[in-house]
Tab-separated table of C-alpha atoms in Angstrom:
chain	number	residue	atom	x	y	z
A	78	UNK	CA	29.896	36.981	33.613
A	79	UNK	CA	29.182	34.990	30.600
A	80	UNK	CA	32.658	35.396	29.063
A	81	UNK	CA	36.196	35.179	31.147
A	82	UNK	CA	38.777	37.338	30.118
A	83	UNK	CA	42.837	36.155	30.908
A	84	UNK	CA	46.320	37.832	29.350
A	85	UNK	CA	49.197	36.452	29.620
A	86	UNK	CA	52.656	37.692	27.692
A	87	UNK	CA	50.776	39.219	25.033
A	88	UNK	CA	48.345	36.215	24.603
A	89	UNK	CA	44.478	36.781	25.747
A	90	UNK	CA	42.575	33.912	26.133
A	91	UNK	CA	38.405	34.516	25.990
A	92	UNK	CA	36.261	31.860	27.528
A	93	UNK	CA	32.703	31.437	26.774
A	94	UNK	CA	31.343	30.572	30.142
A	95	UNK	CA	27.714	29.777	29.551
A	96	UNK	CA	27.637	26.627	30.543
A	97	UNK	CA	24.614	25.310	31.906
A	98	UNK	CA	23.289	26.766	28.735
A	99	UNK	CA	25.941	24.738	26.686
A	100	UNK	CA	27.413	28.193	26.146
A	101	UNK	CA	24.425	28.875	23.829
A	102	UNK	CA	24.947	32.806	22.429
A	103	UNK	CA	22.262	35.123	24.131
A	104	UNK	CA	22.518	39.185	23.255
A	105	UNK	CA	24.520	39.261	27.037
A	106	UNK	CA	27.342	36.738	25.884
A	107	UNK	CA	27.006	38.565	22.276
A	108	UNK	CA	28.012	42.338	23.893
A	109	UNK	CA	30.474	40.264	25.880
A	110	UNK	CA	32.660	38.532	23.394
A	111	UNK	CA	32.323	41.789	21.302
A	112	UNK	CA	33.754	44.139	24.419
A	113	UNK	CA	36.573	41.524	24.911
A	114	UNK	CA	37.841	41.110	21.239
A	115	UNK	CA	37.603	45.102	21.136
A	116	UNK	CA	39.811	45.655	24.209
A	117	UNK	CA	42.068	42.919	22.326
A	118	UNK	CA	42.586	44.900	19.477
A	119	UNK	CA	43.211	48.152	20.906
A	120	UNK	CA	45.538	47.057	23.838
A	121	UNK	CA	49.112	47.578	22.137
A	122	UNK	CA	50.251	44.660	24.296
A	123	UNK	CA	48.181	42.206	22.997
A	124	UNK	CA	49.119	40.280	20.262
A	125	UNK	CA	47.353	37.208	19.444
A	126	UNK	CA	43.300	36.185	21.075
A	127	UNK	CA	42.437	32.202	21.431
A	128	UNK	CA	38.463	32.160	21.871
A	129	UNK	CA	37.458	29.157	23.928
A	130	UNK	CA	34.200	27.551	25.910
A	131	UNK	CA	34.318	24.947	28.457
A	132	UNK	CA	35.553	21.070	28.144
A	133	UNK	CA	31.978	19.889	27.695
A	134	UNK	CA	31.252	22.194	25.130
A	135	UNK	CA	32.595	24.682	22.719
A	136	UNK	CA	29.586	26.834	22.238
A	137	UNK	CA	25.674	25.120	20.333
A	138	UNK	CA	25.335	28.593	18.740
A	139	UNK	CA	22.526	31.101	19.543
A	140	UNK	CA	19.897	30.250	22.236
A	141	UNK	CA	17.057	29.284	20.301
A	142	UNK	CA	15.060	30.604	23.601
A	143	UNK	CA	16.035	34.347	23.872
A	144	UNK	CA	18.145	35.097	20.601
A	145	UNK	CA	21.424	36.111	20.508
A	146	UNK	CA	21.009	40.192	20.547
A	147	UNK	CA	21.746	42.421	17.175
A	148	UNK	CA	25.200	42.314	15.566
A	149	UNK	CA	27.891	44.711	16.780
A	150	UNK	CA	29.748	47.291	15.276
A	151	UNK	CA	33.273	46.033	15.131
A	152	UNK	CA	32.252	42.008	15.348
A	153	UNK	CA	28.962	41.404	13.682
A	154	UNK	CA	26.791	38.359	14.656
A	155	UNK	CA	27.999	36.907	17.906
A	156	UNK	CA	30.085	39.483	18.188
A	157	UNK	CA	33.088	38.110	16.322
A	158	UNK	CA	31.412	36.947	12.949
A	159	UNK	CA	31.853	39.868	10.739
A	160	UNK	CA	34.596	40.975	12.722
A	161	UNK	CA	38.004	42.033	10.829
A	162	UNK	CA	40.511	42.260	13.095
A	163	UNK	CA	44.183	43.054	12.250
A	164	UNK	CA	45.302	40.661	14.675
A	165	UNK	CA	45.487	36.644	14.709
A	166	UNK	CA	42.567	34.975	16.380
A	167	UNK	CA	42.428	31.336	17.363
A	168	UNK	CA	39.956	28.858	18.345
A	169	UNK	CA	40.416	26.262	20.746
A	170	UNK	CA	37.513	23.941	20.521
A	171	UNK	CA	36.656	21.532	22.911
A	172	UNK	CA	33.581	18.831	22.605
A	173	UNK	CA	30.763	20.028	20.220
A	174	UNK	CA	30.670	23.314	18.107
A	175	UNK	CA	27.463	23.371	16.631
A	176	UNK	CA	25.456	25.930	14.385
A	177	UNK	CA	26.988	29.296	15.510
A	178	UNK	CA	29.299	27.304	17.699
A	179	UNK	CA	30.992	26.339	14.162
A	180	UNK	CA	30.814	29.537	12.607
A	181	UNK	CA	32.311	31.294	15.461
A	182	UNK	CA	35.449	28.998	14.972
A	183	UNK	CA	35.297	29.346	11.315
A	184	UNK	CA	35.134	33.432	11.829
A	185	UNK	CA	38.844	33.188	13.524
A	186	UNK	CA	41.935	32.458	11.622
A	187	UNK	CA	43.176	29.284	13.025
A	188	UNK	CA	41.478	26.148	14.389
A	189	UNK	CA	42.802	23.980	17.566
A	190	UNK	CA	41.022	21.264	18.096
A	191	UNK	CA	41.046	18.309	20.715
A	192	UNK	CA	40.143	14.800	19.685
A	193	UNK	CA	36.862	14.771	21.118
A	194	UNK	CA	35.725	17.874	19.598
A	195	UNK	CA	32.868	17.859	16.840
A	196	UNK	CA	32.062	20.341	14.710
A	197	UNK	CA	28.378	20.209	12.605
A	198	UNK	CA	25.811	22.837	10.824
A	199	UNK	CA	22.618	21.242	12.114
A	200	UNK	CA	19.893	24.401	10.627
A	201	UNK	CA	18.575	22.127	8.197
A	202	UNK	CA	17.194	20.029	11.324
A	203	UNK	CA	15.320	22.901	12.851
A	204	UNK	CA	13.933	24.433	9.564
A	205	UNK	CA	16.431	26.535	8.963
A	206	UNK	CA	19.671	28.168	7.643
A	207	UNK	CA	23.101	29.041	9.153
A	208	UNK	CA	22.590	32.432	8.634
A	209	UNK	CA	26.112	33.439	10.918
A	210	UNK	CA	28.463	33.013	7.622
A	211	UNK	CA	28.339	29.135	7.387
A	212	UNK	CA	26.742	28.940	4.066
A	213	UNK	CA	29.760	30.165	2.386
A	214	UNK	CA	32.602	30.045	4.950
A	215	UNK	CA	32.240	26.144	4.750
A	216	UNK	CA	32.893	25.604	1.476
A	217	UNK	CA	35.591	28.429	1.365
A	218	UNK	CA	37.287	26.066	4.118
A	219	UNK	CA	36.340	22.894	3.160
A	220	UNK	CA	35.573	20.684	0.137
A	221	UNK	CA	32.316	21.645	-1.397
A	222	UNK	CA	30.856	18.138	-1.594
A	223	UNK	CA	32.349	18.076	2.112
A	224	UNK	CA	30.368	21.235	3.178
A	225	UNK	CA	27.461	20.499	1.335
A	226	UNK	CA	27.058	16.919	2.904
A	227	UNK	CA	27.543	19.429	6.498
A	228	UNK	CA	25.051	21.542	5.458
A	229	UNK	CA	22.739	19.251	3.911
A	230	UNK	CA	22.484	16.412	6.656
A	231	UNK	CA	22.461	18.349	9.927
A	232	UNK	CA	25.559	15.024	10.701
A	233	UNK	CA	28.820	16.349	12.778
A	234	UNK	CA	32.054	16.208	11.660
A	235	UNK	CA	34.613	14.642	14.220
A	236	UNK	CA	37.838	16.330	14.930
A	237	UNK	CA	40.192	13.555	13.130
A	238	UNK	CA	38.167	14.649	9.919
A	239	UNK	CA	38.367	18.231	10.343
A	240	UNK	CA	42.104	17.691	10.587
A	241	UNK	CA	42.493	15.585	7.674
A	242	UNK	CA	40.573	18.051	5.617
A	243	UNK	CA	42.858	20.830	6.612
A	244	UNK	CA	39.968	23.083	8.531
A	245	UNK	CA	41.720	22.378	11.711
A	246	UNK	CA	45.230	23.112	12.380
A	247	UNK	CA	46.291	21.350	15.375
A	248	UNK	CA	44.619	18.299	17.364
A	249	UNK	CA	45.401	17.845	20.946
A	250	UNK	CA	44.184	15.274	22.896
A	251	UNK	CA	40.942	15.806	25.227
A	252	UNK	CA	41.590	18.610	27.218
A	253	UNK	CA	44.394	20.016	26.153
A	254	UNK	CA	43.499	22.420	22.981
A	255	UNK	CA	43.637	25.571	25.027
A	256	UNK	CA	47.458	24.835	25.868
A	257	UNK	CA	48.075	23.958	22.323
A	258	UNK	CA	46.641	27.159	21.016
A	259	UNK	CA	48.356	28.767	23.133
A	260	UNK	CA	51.949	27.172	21.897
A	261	UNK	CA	50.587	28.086	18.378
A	262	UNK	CA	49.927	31.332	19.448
A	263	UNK	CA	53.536	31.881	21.269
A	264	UNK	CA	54.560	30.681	18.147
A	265	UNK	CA	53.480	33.604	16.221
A	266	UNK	CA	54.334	35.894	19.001
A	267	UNK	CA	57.753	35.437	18.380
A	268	UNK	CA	57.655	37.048	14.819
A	269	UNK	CA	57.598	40.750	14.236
A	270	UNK	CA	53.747	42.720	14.730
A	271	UNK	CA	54.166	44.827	11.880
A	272	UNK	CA	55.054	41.594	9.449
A	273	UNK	CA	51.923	39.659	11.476
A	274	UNK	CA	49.448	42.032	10.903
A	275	UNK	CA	50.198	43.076	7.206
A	276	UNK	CA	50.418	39.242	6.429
A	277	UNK	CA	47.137	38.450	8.078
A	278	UNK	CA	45.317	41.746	6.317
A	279	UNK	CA	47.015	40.311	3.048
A	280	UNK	CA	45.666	36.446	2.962
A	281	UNK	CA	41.816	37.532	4.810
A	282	UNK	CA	42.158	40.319	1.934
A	283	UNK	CA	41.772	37.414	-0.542
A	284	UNK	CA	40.422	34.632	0.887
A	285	UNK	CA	37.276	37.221	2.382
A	286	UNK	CA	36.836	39.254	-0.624
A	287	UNK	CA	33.499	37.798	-2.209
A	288	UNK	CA	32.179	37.849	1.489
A	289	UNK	CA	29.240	40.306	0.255
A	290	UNK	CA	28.371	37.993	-2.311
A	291	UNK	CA	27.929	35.248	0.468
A	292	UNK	CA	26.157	37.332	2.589
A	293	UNK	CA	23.356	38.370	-0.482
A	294	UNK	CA	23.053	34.797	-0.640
A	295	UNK	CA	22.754	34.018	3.246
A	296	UNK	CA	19.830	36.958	3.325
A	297	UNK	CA	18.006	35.585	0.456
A	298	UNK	CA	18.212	31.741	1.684
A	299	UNK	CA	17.090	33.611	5.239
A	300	UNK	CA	14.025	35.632	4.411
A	301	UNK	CA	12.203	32.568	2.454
A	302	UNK	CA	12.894	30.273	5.460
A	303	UNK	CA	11.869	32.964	8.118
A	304	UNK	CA	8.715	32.588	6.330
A	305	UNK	CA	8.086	29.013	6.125
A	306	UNK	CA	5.449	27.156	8.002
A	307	UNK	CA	8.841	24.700	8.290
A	308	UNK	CA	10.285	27.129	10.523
A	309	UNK	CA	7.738	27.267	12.413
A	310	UNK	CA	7.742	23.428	12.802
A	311	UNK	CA	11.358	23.026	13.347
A	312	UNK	CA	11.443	25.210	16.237
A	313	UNK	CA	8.261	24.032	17.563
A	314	UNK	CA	9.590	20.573	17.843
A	315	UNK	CA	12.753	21.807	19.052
A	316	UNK	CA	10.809	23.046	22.326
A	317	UNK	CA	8.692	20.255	22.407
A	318	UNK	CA	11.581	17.869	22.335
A	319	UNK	CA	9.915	15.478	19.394
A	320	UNK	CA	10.667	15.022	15.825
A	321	UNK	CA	9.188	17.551	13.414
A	322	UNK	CA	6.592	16.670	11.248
A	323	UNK	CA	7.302	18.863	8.048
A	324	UNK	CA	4.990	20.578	6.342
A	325	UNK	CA	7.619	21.004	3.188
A	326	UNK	CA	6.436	24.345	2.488
């Protein structure tokens, strides 16, 4: 199964588990993550959801190879993207997050980190665009000239900085950012559902309500770059394992 599934006193824990593909997001990890997160927020008993991948890796977004399948219903892209769920997610990253990898953490609520995790937007390097939310949930999170320098280079960000500039919540030391999530998450078990949920609705309320305006902006950004002989270049080299020679156009 590409994604583990583990509850524990109202806590469920969802691994990617992917990873001799570096937990890359095919349309089979896509329906799983989307059928976990679901049964998460209709099971009464669960309370809070810590999405995680393996030590090595935290997920390198879609595979470039096979796609990662059509958007869901209830989660969007990936599964969990879009997803609005009146419930507290977590991520607990682990080693690199890259392109969707780094989306899918920005999608959920709160960050856990360990020291040796890196998070980076690298489209720009294969002639394209992070089309999963990252062109506006990185400067929503981050400083603009912060996500812009992300977004512009392609570079990683190391977990240190991502805690410094307040994207991540907690860093652990390597290894251990599932157990911290998991303290952060008993943590907010022990306050009342009701006042959980209506607090969580109230701040995504605000902080996601020019989402639509971001996503216009994603699409239009997308379709010009879908049809670029860049593209085509960028992915080309990608498979070919060389540097791309860009056409600019």
């Amino acid at each position: 199964m590409p994604v583990e599934v583990e509850q524990r006193d109202g806590v469920v824990v969802v691994r990617l588990a992917r990873e001799e593909k570096r937990n890359a997001i095919d349309a089979e990890m896509t329906s799983a993550i989307d059928g976990a997160l679901n049964e998460f927020e209709d099971d009464d008993a669960a309370l809070v959801a810590i999405v995680t991948g393996g030590p090595p890796v935290f997920c390198a977004g879609t595979d470039i190879a096979s796609g990662s399948g059509r958007p869901t219903e209830r989660g969007g892209e990936y599964g969990i993207i879009r997803r609005r769920s009146p419930k507290p997610i977590i991520a607990a990253v682990e080693g690199a997050a890259y392109g969707g990898g780094f989306e899918i953490a920005m999608a959920c609520d709160l960050i856990v980190a360990s020291e040796d995790a890196r998070f980076g937007l690298p489209e720009v390097r294969r002639g394209l665009v992070a089309t999963s939310a990252g062109l506006f949930r990185a400067p929503q999170l981050l400083p603009v000239n912060v996500a812009r320098e992300l977004l512009l280079t392609g570079e990683p960000m190391d977990a240190a900085r991502a805690e410094r500039l307040g994207i991540v919540n907690r860093l652990t030391s390597s290894g251990g950012a599932v157990e911290a999530a998991r303290t952060l998450a008993e943590q907010i078990v022990a306050g009342a559902p009701t006042s959980i949920r209506q607090t969580l609705a109230a701040v995504n309320g605000l902080v996601r309500r020019e989402d639509e305006l971001g996503w216009d902006a994603t699409e239009s950004a997308r379709q010009i770059v879908w049809a670029s002989e860049d593209r085509e270049e960028g992915v080309r080299a990608f498979f070919e394992r060389r540097p791309p020679d860009w056409p600019g156009r």
